[in-house]
Every structure is written in structure tokens, then in C-alpha cells.
């Protein structure tokens, strides 16, 4: 079969002094860091929708890039051309995972039976392409937000019939995820929210979402899905209020409905900042609850208030992300580049430059996060900061159980407290800079 990206070579590691635009400067797949190779630390994934489907259309203009890959769009021939392009792309970059929505893979038909037949055909073709490669599915999901029937929600819809369509899509997408060996299954609630409470029964809608998730767990486990289910939190867009606002909200919801054993978080950087948090904050909240599952690796634009899904270039943010991931002992999922080229970056070369940028950014993040941990100054500072709870008798009593009465009596005997200890933020930021550029 002739190549689609015929002028692009295999992308290899050449080191930081290389000026070759088609080489990694930092991502060295076999380099060992803290006992594991970079490839093991960083299971990178390609997002089918952004890389193979999105071609630059925005609210104000149509496609700028040609993603036909030599076939007529909207046909099964085009669906197969996307598979060919995707596999060639992943192989050239050394990427071993992909993520998909059902409707990224095939043109959706009016009749779901026909859509499902097309999905069977294309996933047979994907399975064939997987043979003899290390490429597999990271996670699958159902697109329950594009079709007009989902305008008032999928799991949160007011229509029992629409709810059945959502259930049918989840069922099929789970089957496809299992067929393609997926590690995870994502619920991102694009339309699961509301525009006005005047027309919304919030409790009913949330309970119905939980019912759909419970049925998904039951069915998934019955067909051999052993991976994690994920909620991907996002505060807004397309809905004004989305129910999975952030990690803390989603975790509370999962615990309330007894879903926390089967679900973890899929944290997207751009969604974290939309929620008014840092990426690191969302990762920390997930990790301390034992629910850091997978990551959608992208970044937003702080000057814009929407989901720009940019390829990650911010090494500080990637470093703090990898610091959280290393501390949590790694991910059961991976790093999905849920990112798209800027609209004027419309050539096939730009697609490769974007992934080289993103993979190098996370490789640098990993290198710097490991150095930060090995350096130890930050961890030592944090340990010391709370040491009055482990080094003093009264501190130990608080941790082991005491009463307000006893603590109040202790406080009264203290008179005035000792000087509060510095939080040391500027010192710690200078340590971080020292690690980054030292
Ligand atoms: C949209 C989400 C979406 C999910 C999968 O903002 O990022 O792409 O990752 O449905
Ligand atoms: Ca995402
Ligand atoms: Ca996004």
C-alpha cells in the first residue's frame, strides 16, 4: 500500500542539539528514568477525532486542512483511509495507543443498526491493521453530544426514547472497546448539564446518569471489560452548567451512587483551567482519592475562555503533571493528546510537528519531575511543614483521636502561640526554576 505521509520520515530521537524538525529532541523511548523507560512512563495516544477527522472548521469558517486522505468524505472508503492514515501516523511517531468515539470511526447512518454494521466492518479492519504492531486502543467512548437528539442530554435527557438511544450507543461503544483491547471507557458529559433551572429537574437528571453508568458497568463486566471506566470532568461548554464540573464534583457523584470502585478520572488539562483550577490541582484531587486513571494531555489559552484543545507546549505544567503522576505511582490509563492543530497549521507536516512538540514536552516534564523528586528539597519542605503533628505529643494526640476539651485546655496553657512558620512559596518556586534550568 502506498504511503499517505510519503514525505515524512520515521521520527527518531536525535537529542537536544538536533535542528531536524522531524526528530525528537527529548523523547527517547528507551531511556530509563526512575526505573522505567520513557515509553512505559508515557503511554501516548492519538485522538482519532482531532487528528484524523477535524480539519479546521470553526464557528466562523470551514475546513482549512485536507483530511480526505485520498477518499471521498462521508464514505466507508474514507473511514478506511482514516484507519490507514492513523496507523501510518502512529507508527512513524512510535505511538502505541489511540482513543475513539464511535462516530469518529464511520459516518453515522440514520438507522443505528446500519451505523453498528459499519462499526463492525471498520473495527474488523482496525483489528487487521493492529496485527503485527504494538498499537492498541487506550479508551473508547460514545459520542452522545453531536446528534440533535441529544440536545437536552443523553443520560440526563427528558425523553425515555432518547435515553434508549444513549444506552444503545454506550452498549455498542463498550463492545468495540473490548474488541479493540481498550484499557478504559470514558464518559464525557458534553450535554449532561443544563441551561436554566426553570426547566430542569436536577436530581432526576443526575440519578438517571448514574443509572446509565451502572448499566454500563454491569454490561461491560459481563462482556469481559476489565479496565477502568472514567468520568472526564468539564465545567462548561457546550452546556452552561455541566454536572461533572471538576474532579471533586465527579468523585462525590461517583461515591454517592456507589460507582467509585469501577470508575476513575480522566483529567483533561484544558478542562481543569476552564474550571478555574490548575491541571496539577485536578490531578492531585484525583490522586488523593485513588482515582487518577488517565490524562487528556493538552492545554488551553489563558486569554480565551473556551476549550481550545491546544497541543501541550508548557513544560512547567507538564513537569507538575508528571510530578503528580510519578508520586501516584503512574497511570493505569495513558496520555491522550486530545489536541488539535491551530486552524492555520493546515499541512500534514503540521500534524507531525504538533505530536513532536507534545511528546517532547511530556518527555521534558518527566525528566524534570524525576529530578525534582530526586532533588528532594520540595518534598522535604512539605514534610517539615506538617511535622508538628508527628514530632510533638499534642500533634500525635490529634492524629490518634482526642477531644475538643483536651485541645482547648492545651491552647489555654500555651498563652500566645509560637511564631507561625513560613509557607516558603518563593523559595520553593526558585527551587523549581533551579531544577528546570539548573
Ligand atoms: C470535549 C472532550 C471530549 C472527550 C471525549 O471537550 O474533551 O473530546 O475527551 O468525548
Ligand atoms: Ca478530552
Ligand atoms: Ca477539551
GROMACS .gro file of C-alpha atoms and ligand atoms in nm:
model
  450
    1UNK     CA    1   0.000   0.000   0.000
    2UNK     CA    2   0.138   0.342  -0.089
    3UNK     CA    3   0.219   0.578   0.193
    4UNK     CA    4  -0.012   0.866   0.281
    5UNK     CA    5   0.255   1.076   0.454
    6UNK     CA    6   0.517   0.979   0.199
    7UNK     CA    7   0.744   1.280   0.255
    8UNK     CA    8   0.758   1.229   0.634
    9UNK     CA    9   1.033   1.003   0.768
   10UNK     CA   10   1.023   0.778   1.074
   11UNK     CA   11   1.055   1.018   1.370
   12UNK     CA   12   1.357   0.931   1.585
   13UNK     CA   13   1.529   1.070   1.892
   14UNK     CA   14   1.826   1.287   1.795
   15UNK     CA   15   1.886   1.482   2.116
   16UNK     CA   16   1.853   1.845   2.220
   17UNK     CA   17   2.108   1.982   1.975
   18UNK     CA   18   1.930   1.844   1.669
   19UNK     CA   19   1.777   2.102   1.436
   20UNK     CA   20   1.588   1.836   1.239
   21UNK     CA   21   1.218   1.935   1.251
   22UNK     CA   22   1.124   1.568   1.215
   23UNK     CA   23   1.317   1.438   1.516
   24UNK     CA   24   1.254   1.421   1.891
   25UNK     CA   25   1.481   1.641   2.098
   26UNK     CA   26   1.383   1.496   2.439
   27UNK     CA   27   1.157   1.192   2.389
   28UNK     CA   28   1.392   0.896   2.392
   29UNK     CA   29   1.155   0.596   2.420
   30UNK     CA   30   1.407   0.355   2.573
   31UNK     CA   31   1.574   0.598   2.818
   32UNK     CA   32   1.527   0.477   3.175
   33UNK     CA   33   1.403   0.725   3.435
   34UNK     CA   34   1.329   0.619   3.792
   35UNK     CA   35   1.341   0.252   3.693
   36UNK     CA   36   1.111   0.260   3.388
   37UNK     CA   37   1.159   0.354   3.024
   38UNK     CA   38   1.011   0.678   2.895
   39UNK     CA   39   0.779   0.470   2.681
   40UNK     CA   40   0.649   0.288   2.989
   41UNK     CA   41   0.601   0.612   3.183
   42UNK     CA   42   0.430   0.781   2.890
   43UNK     CA   43   0.175   0.563   2.709
   44UNK     CA   44   0.091   0.825   2.445
   45UNK     CA   45  -0.231   0.807   2.248
   46UNK     CA   46  -0.366   0.968   1.933
   47UNK     CA   47  -0.721   1.111   1.949
   48UNK     CA   48  -0.899   0.984   1.639
   49UNK     CA   49  -1.134   1.281   1.628
   50UNK     CA   50  -0.883   1.564   1.629
   51UNK     CA   51  -0.610   1.403   1.428
   52UNK     CA   52  -0.800   1.217   1.160
   53UNK     CA   53  -1.139   1.393   1.148
   54UNK     CA   54  -1.113   1.762   1.248
   55UNK     CA   55  -0.997   1.976   0.958
   56UNK     CA   56  -1.019   2.330   1.092
   57UNK     CA   57  -1.390   2.407   1.078
   58UNK     CA   58  -1.486   2.660   1.346
   59UNK     CA   59  -1.790   2.879   1.419
   60UNK     CA   60  -1.679   3.125   1.151
   61UNK     CA   61  -1.528   2.920   0.873
   62UNK     CA   62  -1.497   2.585   0.704
   63UNK     CA   63  -1.213   2.335   0.675
   64UNK     CA   64  -0.861   2.461   0.612
   65UNK     CA   65  -0.688   2.121   0.613
   66UNK     CA   66  -0.741   1.830   0.376
   67UNK     CA   67  -0.824   1.521   0.582
   68UNK     CA   68  -0.971   1.324   0.292
   69UNK     CA   69  -0.661   1.102   0.275
   70UNK     CA   70  -0.741   1.040  -0.091
   71UNK     CA   71  -1.101   0.920  -0.041
   72UNK     CA   72  -1.445   1.075  -0.072
   73UNK     CA   73  -1.558   1.206   0.267
   74UNK     CA   74  -1.865   1.051   0.428
   75UNK     CA   75  -1.799   0.707   0.276
   76UNK     CA   76  -1.670   0.381   0.418
   77UNK     CA   77  -1.373   0.418   0.181
   78UNK     CA   78  -1.290   0.738   0.369
   79UNK     CA   79  -1.336   0.563   0.705
   80UNK     CA   80  -1.078   0.305   0.590
   81UNK     CA   81  -0.844   0.573   0.455
   82UNK     CA   82  -0.852   0.731   0.802
   83UNK     CA   83  -0.751   0.396   0.953
   84UNK     CA   84  -0.462   0.370   0.704
   85UNK     CA   85  -0.354   0.729   0.776
   86UNK     CA   86  -0.388   0.681   1.152
   87UNK     CA   87  -0.179   0.364   1.163
   88UNK     CA   88   0.093   0.510   0.941
   89UNK     CA   89   0.094   0.825   1.158
   90UNK     CA   90   0.119   0.632   1.486
   91UNK     CA   91   0.392   0.402   1.353
   92UNK     CA   92   0.600   0.695   1.228
   93UNK     CA   93   0.585   0.858   1.573
   94UNK     CA   94   0.615   0.541   1.781
   95UNK     CA   95   0.271   0.597   1.938
   96UNK     CA   96   0.112   0.277   2.064
   97UNK     CA   97  -0.241   0.382   2.159
   98UNK     CA   98  -0.544   0.553   2.012
   99UNK     CA   99  -0.873   0.681   2.154
  100UNK     CA  100  -1.201   0.699   1.965
  101UNK     CA  101  -1.567   0.796   1.973
  102UNK     CA  102  -1.798   0.561   1.781
  103UNK     CA  103  -1.881   0.828   1.522
  104UNK     CA  104  -1.515   0.915   1.463
  105UNK     CA  105  -1.473   0.576   1.301
  106UNK     CA  106  -1.759   0.570   1.048
  107UNK     CA  107  -2.015   0.807   0.901
  108UNK     CA  108  -2.325   0.784   1.119
  109UNK     CA  109  -2.632   0.642   0.937
  110UNK     CA  110  -2.993   0.739   1.008
  111UNK     CA  111  -3.059   0.390   1.141
  112UNK     CA  112  -2.843   0.278   1.436
  113UNK     CA  113  -2.850  -0.082   1.305
  114UNK     CA  114  -2.670   0.039   0.992
  115UNK     CA  115  -2.426   0.252   1.195
  116UNK     CA  116  -2.347  -0.055   1.405
  117UNK     CA  117  -2.292  -0.268   1.094
  118UNK     CA  118  -2.045  -0.007   0.968
  119UNK     CA  119  -1.874  -0.004   1.309
  120UNK     CA  120  -1.834  -0.382   1.294
  121UNK     CA  121  -1.681  -0.355   0.948
  122UNK     CA  122  -1.435  -0.079   1.040
  123UNK     CA  123  -1.325  -0.240   1.366
  124UNK     CA  124  -1.256  -0.565   1.179
  125UNK     CA  125  -1.032  -0.356   0.955
  126UNK     CA  126  -0.866  -0.187   1.256
  127UNK     CA  127  -0.805  -0.528   1.415
  128UNK     CA  128  -0.636  -0.641   1.093
  129UNK     CA  129  -0.415  -0.331   1.099
  130UNK     CA  130  -0.325  -0.396   1.464
  131UNK     CA  131  -0.183  -0.738   1.375
  132UNK     CA  132   0.196  -0.738   1.395
  133UNK     CA  133   0.209  -0.395   1.563
  134UNK     CA  134   0.208  -0.286   1.929
  135UNK     CA  135  -0.077  -0.046   1.860
  136UNK     CA  136  -0.392  -0.085   2.071
  137UNK     CA  137  -0.687   0.112   2.199
  138UNK     CA  138  -0.635   0.326   2.511
  139UNK     CA  139  -1.003   0.405   2.556
  140UNK     CA  140  -1.326   0.421   2.367
  141UNK     CA  141  -1.635   0.631   2.415
  142UNK     CA  142  -1.974   0.708   2.264
  143UNK     CA  143  -2.042   1.049   2.111
  144UNK     CA  144  -2.368   1.139   2.281
  145UNK     CA  145  -2.349   1.509   2.209
  146UNK     CA  146  -2.338   1.572   1.830
  147UNK     CA  147  -2.663   1.413   1.716
  148UNK     CA  148  -2.954   1.663   1.754
  149UNK     CA  149  -3.149   1.404   1.954
  150UNK     CA  150  -2.910   1.471   2.244
  151UNK     CA  151  -2.981   1.844   2.256
  152UNK     CA  152  -3.126   1.811   2.607
  153UNK     CA  153  -2.882   1.549   2.726
  154UNK     CA  154  -2.811   1.179   2.688
  155UNK     CA  155  -2.816   1.021   3.035
  156UNK     CA  156  -2.983   1.342   3.155
  157UNK     CA  157  -3.239   1.371   2.876
  158UNK     CA  158  -3.608   1.429   2.950
  159UNK     CA  159  -3.700   1.170   2.685
  160UNK     CA  160  -3.708   0.798   2.766
  161UNK     CA  161  -3.664   0.723   2.394
  162UNK     CA  162  -3.353   0.939   2.365
  163UNK     CA  163  -3.223   0.764   2.679
  164UNK     CA  164  -3.257   0.433   2.493
  165UNK     CA  165  -3.053   0.571   2.202
  166UNK     CA  166  -2.783   0.674   2.450
  167UNK     CA  167  -2.792   0.326   2.606
  168UNK     CA  168  -2.761   0.167   2.261
  169UNK     CA  169  -2.454   0.376   2.183
  170UNK     CA  170  -2.288   0.302   2.518
  171UNK     CA  171  -2.355  -0.070   2.469
  172UNK     CA  172  -2.202  -0.072   2.122
  173UNK     CA  173  -1.905   0.150   2.215
  174UNK     CA  174  -1.828  -0.083   2.508
  175UNK     CA  175  -1.836  -0.384   2.275
  176UNK     CA  176  -1.599  -0.206   2.035
  177UNK     CA  177  -1.366  -0.105   2.320
  178UNK     CA  178  -1.346  -0.467   2.434
  179UNK     CA  179  -1.295  -0.586   2.075
  180UNK     CA  180  -1.002  -0.345   2.032
  181UNK     CA  181  -0.847  -0.433   2.370
  182UNK     CA  182  -0.916  -0.091   2.527
  183UNK     CA  183  -0.775  -0.012   2.872
  184UNK     CA  184  -1.059   0.224   2.957
  185UNK     CA  185  -1.404   0.354   2.872
  186UNK     CA  186  -1.482   0.727   2.902
  187UNK     CA  187  -1.797   0.915   2.992
  188UNK     CA  188  -1.759   1.279   2.898
  189UNK     CA  189  -2.092   1.451   2.960
  190UNK     CA  190  -2.097   1.712   2.688
  191UNK     CA  191  -2.473   1.758   2.704
  192UNK     CA  192  -2.512   1.636   3.062
  193UNK     CA  193  -2.590   1.968   3.225
  194UNK     CA  194  -2.842   2.244   3.185
  195UNK     CA  195  -2.903   2.592   3.053
  196UNK     CA  196  -3.169   2.704   3.305
  197UNK     CA  197  -3.309   2.553   3.625
  198UNK     CA  198  -3.652   2.682   3.521
  199UNK     CA  199  -3.689   2.374   3.301
  200UNK     CA  200  -3.464   2.129   3.487
  201UNK     CA  201  -3.514   1.856   3.749
  202UNK     CA  202  -3.150   1.837   3.853
  203UNK     CA  203  -3.182   1.543   4.092
  204UNK     CA  204  -3.379   1.334   3.844
  205UNK     CA  205  -3.125   1.403   3.569
  206UNK     CA  206  -2.827   1.313   3.787
  207UNK     CA  207  -2.992   0.994   3.913
  208UNK     CA  208  -3.061   0.893   3.554
  209UNK     CA  209  -2.697   0.948   3.454
  210UNK     CA  210  -2.596   0.722   3.743
  211UNK     CA  211  -2.845   0.459   3.623
  212UNK     CA  212  -2.687   0.464   3.278
  213UNK     CA  213  -2.340   0.431   3.428
  214UNK     CA  214  -2.447   0.140   3.648
  215UNK     CA  215  -2.591  -0.041   3.348
  216UNK     CA  216  -2.265   0.026   3.160
  217UNK     CA  217  -2.058  -0.125   3.441
  218UNK     CA  218  -2.287  -0.428   3.459
  219UNK     CA  219  -2.280  -0.484   3.084
  220UNK     CA  220  -1.909  -0.406   3.045
  221UNK     CA  221  -1.810  -0.657   3.311
  222UNK     CA  222  -2.044  -0.918   3.157
  223UNK     CA  223  -1.862  -0.897   2.823
  224UNK     CA  224  -1.514  -0.914   2.972
  225UNK     CA  225  -1.421  -0.547   3.010
  226UNK     CA  226  -1.163  -0.544   3.289
  227UNK     CA  227  -1.039  -0.188   3.251
  228UNK     CA  228  -1.147   0.129   3.425
  229UNK     CA  229  -1.448   0.340   3.349
  230UNK     CA  230  -1.364   0.709   3.353
  231UNK     CA  231  -1.552   1.030   3.408
  232UNK     CA  232  -1.385   1.319   3.226
  233UNK     CA  233  -1.478   1.633   3.422
  234UNK     CA  234  -1.551   1.960   3.242
  235UNK     CA  235  -1.730   2.261   3.392
  236UNK     CA  236  -1.894   2.412   3.084
  237UNK     CA  237  -1.906   2.409   2.705
  238UNK     CA  238  -2.124   2.309   2.536
  239UNK     CA  239  -2.365   2.335   2.834
  240UNK     CA  240  -2.359   2.640   3.059
  241UNK     CA  241  -2.352   2.414   3.367
  242UNK     CA  242  -2.210   2.064   3.326
  243UNK     CA  243  -2.272   1.814   3.605
  244UNK     CA  244  -1.915   1.680   3.604
  245UNK     CA  245  -1.776   2.024   3.686
  246UNK     CA  246  -1.439   1.913   3.819
  247UNK     CA  247  -1.270   1.612   3.978
  248UNK     CA  248  -1.404   1.682   4.329
  249UNK     CA  249  -1.762   1.707   4.197
  250UNK     CA  250  -1.731   1.393   3.984
  251UNK     CA  251  -1.575   1.192   4.267
  252UNK     CA  252  -1.855   1.299   4.504
  253UNK     CA  253  -2.111   1.189   4.245
  254UNK     CA  254  -1.944   0.850   4.198
  255UNK     CA  255  -1.929   0.791   4.575
  256UNK     CA  256  -2.290   0.897   4.621
  257UNK     CA  257  -2.402   0.642   4.363
  258UNK     CA  258  -2.169   0.356   4.462
  259UNK     CA  259  -1.976   0.379   4.134
  260UNK     CA  260  -1.637   0.464   4.283
  261UNK     CA  261  -1.498   0.109   4.264
  262UNK     CA  262  -1.535   0.089   3.887
  263UNK     CA  263  -1.465   0.449   3.788
  264UNK     CA  264  -1.161   0.675   3.791
  265UNK     CA  265  -1.095   1.022   3.649
  266UNK     CA  266  -0.975   1.107   3.300
  267UNK     CA  267  -0.829   1.453   3.364
  268UNK     CA  268  -0.800   1.696   3.075
  269UNK     CA  269  -0.566   1.993   3.126
  270UNK     CA  270  -0.785   2.238   2.934
  271UNK     CA  271  -1.094   2.138   3.134
  272UNK     CA  272  -0.906   2.196   3.460
  273UNK     CA  273  -0.830   2.556   3.368
  274UNK     CA  274  -1.186   2.613   3.246
  275UNK     CA  275  -1.297   2.508   3.596
  276UNK     CA  276  -1.069   2.772   3.748
  277UNK     CA  277  -0.815   2.513   3.865
  278UNK     CA  278  -0.466   2.423   3.760
  279UNK     CA  279  -0.404   2.094   3.579
  280UNK     CA  280  -0.195   1.989   3.880
  281UNK     CA  281  -0.485   2.060   4.117
  282UNK     CA  282  -0.719   1.825   3.929
  283UNK     CA  283  -0.453   1.554   3.919
  284UNK     CA  284  -0.389   1.590   4.293
  285UNK     CA  285  -0.759   1.573   4.381
  286UNK     CA  286  -0.790   1.255   4.174
  287UNK     CA  287  -0.472   1.100   4.312
  288UNK     CA  288  -0.552   1.153   4.680
  289UNK     CA  289  -0.886   0.980   4.621
  290UNK     CA  290  -0.717   0.686   4.445
  291UNK     CA  291  -0.888   0.784   4.122
  292UNK     CA  292  -0.616   0.913   3.892
  293UNK     CA  293  -0.684   0.697   3.587
  294UNK     CA  294  -0.591   0.865   3.261
  295UNK     CA  295  -0.497   1.204   3.118
  296UNK     CA  296  -0.610   1.408   2.819
  297UNK     CA  297  -0.285   1.589   2.751
  298UNK     CA  298  -0.348   1.930   2.600
  299UNK     CA  299  -0.359   2.292   2.713
  300UNK     CA  300  -0.593   2.588   2.692
  301UNK     CA  301  -0.524   2.952   2.620
  302UNK     CA  302  -0.547   3.169   2.931
  303UNK     CA  303  -0.656   3.466   2.717
  304UNK     CA  304  -0.961   3.277   2.591
  305UNK     CA  305  -1.249   3.139   2.790
  306UNK     CA  306  -1.319   2.826   2.592
  307UNK     CA  307  -1.183   2.481   2.520
  308UNK     CA  308  -0.907   2.540   2.266
  309UNK     CA  309  -0.752   2.189   2.290
  310UNK     CA  310  -0.402   2.303   2.203
  311UNK     CA  311  -0.105   2.071   2.182
  312UNK     CA  312   0.086   2.092   2.512
  313UNK     CA  313   0.398   2.310   2.499
  314UNK     CA  314   0.407   2.437   2.859
  315UNK     CA  315   0.694   2.249   3.022
  316UNK     CA  316   0.617   2.385   3.369
  317UNK     CA  317   0.267   2.246   3.354
  318UNK     CA  318   0.389   1.913   3.211
  319UNK     CA  319   0.653   1.892   3.486
  320UNK     CA  320   0.397   1.946   3.761
  321UNK     CA  321   0.169   1.694   3.590
  322UNK     CA  322   0.445   1.433   3.580
  323UNK     CA  323   0.532   1.514   3.942
  324UNK     CA  324   0.176   1.415   4.037
  325UNK     CA  325   0.181   1.108   3.814
  326UNK     CA  326   0.516   0.982   3.948
  327UNK     CA  327   0.404   1.040   4.306
  328UNK     CA  328   0.083   0.849   4.236
  329UNK     CA  329   0.285   0.554   4.102
  330UNK     CA  330   0.187   0.604   3.735
  331UNK     CA  331  -0.137   0.578   3.543
  332UNK     CA  332  -0.349   0.276   3.464
  333UNK     CA  333  -0.452   0.470   3.151
  334UNK     CA  334  -0.227   0.690   2.941
  335UNK     CA  335  -0.166   1.032   2.788
  336UNK     CA  336  -0.417   1.100   2.515
  337UNK     CA  337  -0.332   1.403   2.303
  338UNK     CA  338  -0.686   1.541   2.293
  339UNK     CA  339  -0.539   1.830   2.098
  340UNK     CA  340  -0.582   1.981   1.756
  341UNK     CA  341  -0.362   2.182   1.527
  342UNK     CA  342  -0.437   2.555   1.513
  343UNK     CA  343  -0.658   2.632   1.215
  344UNK     CA  344  -0.379   2.792   1.010
  345UNK     CA  345  -0.147   2.491   1.077
  346UNK     CA  346  -0.311   2.303   0.797
  347UNK     CA  347  -0.049   2.075   0.641
  348UNK     CA  348   0.033   1.708   0.708
  349UNK     CA  349   0.375   1.828   0.827
  350UNK     CA  350   0.196   2.036   1.092
  351UNK     CA  351   0.026   1.721   1.223
  352UNK     CA  352   0.370   1.569   1.289
  353UNK     CA  353   0.520   1.887   1.432
  354UNK     CA  354   0.231   1.901   1.681
  355UNK     CA  355   0.296   1.549   1.809
  356UNK     CA  356   0.672   1.602   1.823
  357UNK     CA  357   0.609   1.917   2.031
  358UNK     CA  358   0.366   1.738   2.262
  359UNK     CA  359   0.575   1.422   2.311
  360UNK     CA  360   0.890   1.627   2.375
  361UNK     CA  361   0.700   1.848   2.621
  362UNK     CA  362   0.592   1.547   2.828
  363UNK     CA  363   0.936   1.385   2.799
  364UNK     CA  364   1.088   1.705   2.939
  365UNK     CA  365   0.818   1.714   3.204
  366UNK     CA  366   0.906   1.358   3.306
  367UNK     CA  367   1.280   1.432   3.318
  368UNK     CA  368   1.228   1.746   3.527
  369UNK     CA  369   0.968   1.589   3.760
  370UNK     CA  370   1.203   1.298   3.832
  371UNK     CA  371   1.481   1.550   3.902
  372UNK     CA  372   1.252   1.741   4.137
  373UNK     CA  373   1.171   1.425   4.330
  374UNK     CA  374   1.533   1.309   4.336
  375UNK     CA  375   1.645   1.656   4.450
  376UNK     CA  376   1.414   1.619   4.749
  377UNK     CA  377   1.401   1.983   4.863
  378UNK     CA  378   1.032   2.029   4.787
  379UNK     CA  379   0.926   1.702   4.949
  380UNK     CA  380   1.145   1.774   5.248
  381UNK     CA  381   0.987   2.118   5.289
  382UNK     CA  382   0.634   1.977   5.281
  383UNK     CA  383   0.724   1.704   5.530
  384UNK     CA  384   0.876   1.958   5.766
  385UNK     CA  385   0.579   2.191   5.727
  386UNK     CA  386   0.342   1.942   5.893
  387UNK     CA  387   0.596   1.794   6.136
  388UNK     CA  388   0.427   1.937   6.446
  389UNK     CA  389   0.168   1.662   6.400
  390UNK     CA  390   0.429   1.387   6.405
  391UNK     CA  391   0.703   1.530   6.627
  392UNK     CA  392   0.504   1.655   6.925
  393UNK     CA  393   0.287   1.476   7.179
  394UNK     CA  394  -0.011   1.702   7.118
  395UNK     CA  395   0.022   1.658   6.740
  396UNK     CA  396   0.024   1.280   6.777
  397UNK     CA  397  -0.282   1.300   7.001
  398UNK     CA  398  -0.471   1.492   6.732
  399UNK     CA  399  -0.394   1.225   6.476
  400UNK     CA  400  -0.480   0.939   6.708
  401UNK     CA  401  -0.802   1.081   6.845
  402UNK     CA  402  -0.869   1.331   7.122
  403UNK     CA  403  -1.138   1.576   7.231
  404UNK     CA  404  -1.205   1.944   7.185
  405UNK     CA  405  -1.191   1.968   7.564
  406UNK     CA  406  -0.832   1.842   7.579
  407UNK     CA  407  -0.718   2.058   7.288
  408UNK     CA  408  -0.883   2.369   7.429
  409UNK     CA  409  -0.711   2.312   7.764
  410UNK     CA  410  -0.378   2.273   7.584
  411UNK     CA  411  -0.437   2.601   7.395
  412UNK     CA  412  -0.522   2.786   7.716
  413UNK     CA  413  -0.189   2.678   7.868
  414UNK     CA  414   0.001   2.798   7.564
  415UNK     CA  415  -0.082   3.160   7.620
  416UNK     CA  416   0.029   3.310   7.293
  417UNK     CA  417   0.125   3.072   7.013
  418UNK     CA  418   0.477   3.042   6.874
  419UNK     CA  419   0.552   3.234   6.552
  420UNK     CA  420   0.370   3.077   6.254
  421UNK     CA  421   0.609   2.902   6.018
  422UNK     CA  422   0.672   3.048   5.668
  423UNK     CA  423   0.497   2.886   5.371
  424UNK     CA  424   0.814   2.940   5.171
  425UNK     CA  425   0.644   2.975   4.833
  426UNK     CA  426   0.910   3.195   4.671
  427UNK     CA  427   1.189   2.969   4.796
  428UNK     CA  428   1.011   2.664   4.651
  429UNK     CA  429   0.948   2.838   4.319
  430UNK     CA  430   1.315   2.919   4.299
  431UNK     CA  431   1.399   2.553   4.367
  432UNK     CA  432   1.167   2.459   4.082
  433UNK     CA  433   1.341   2.705   3.848
  434UNK     CA  434   1.674   2.569   3.957
  435UNK     CA  435   1.560   2.218   3.861
  436UNK     CA  436   1.412   2.341   3.532
  437UNK     CA  437   1.714   2.538   3.414
  438UNK     CA  438   1.993   2.448   3.655
  439LIG     C1  439  -1.453   1.756   2.492
  439LIG     C2  440  -1.394   1.635   2.543
  439LIG     C3  441  -1.411   1.511   2.456
  439LIG     C4  442  -1.383   1.387   2.537
  439LIG     C5  443  -1.433   1.261   2.475
  439LIG     O1  444  -1.433   1.865   2.542
  439LIG     O2  445  -1.258   1.661   2.565
  439LIG     O3  446  -1.331   1.517   2.343
  439LIG     O4  447  -1.245   1.372   2.562
  439LIG     O5  448  -1.568   1.266   2.447
  440LIG    CA1  449  -1.098   1.528   2.635
  441LIG    CA1  450  -1.121   1.965   2.557
   0.00000   0.00000   0.00000
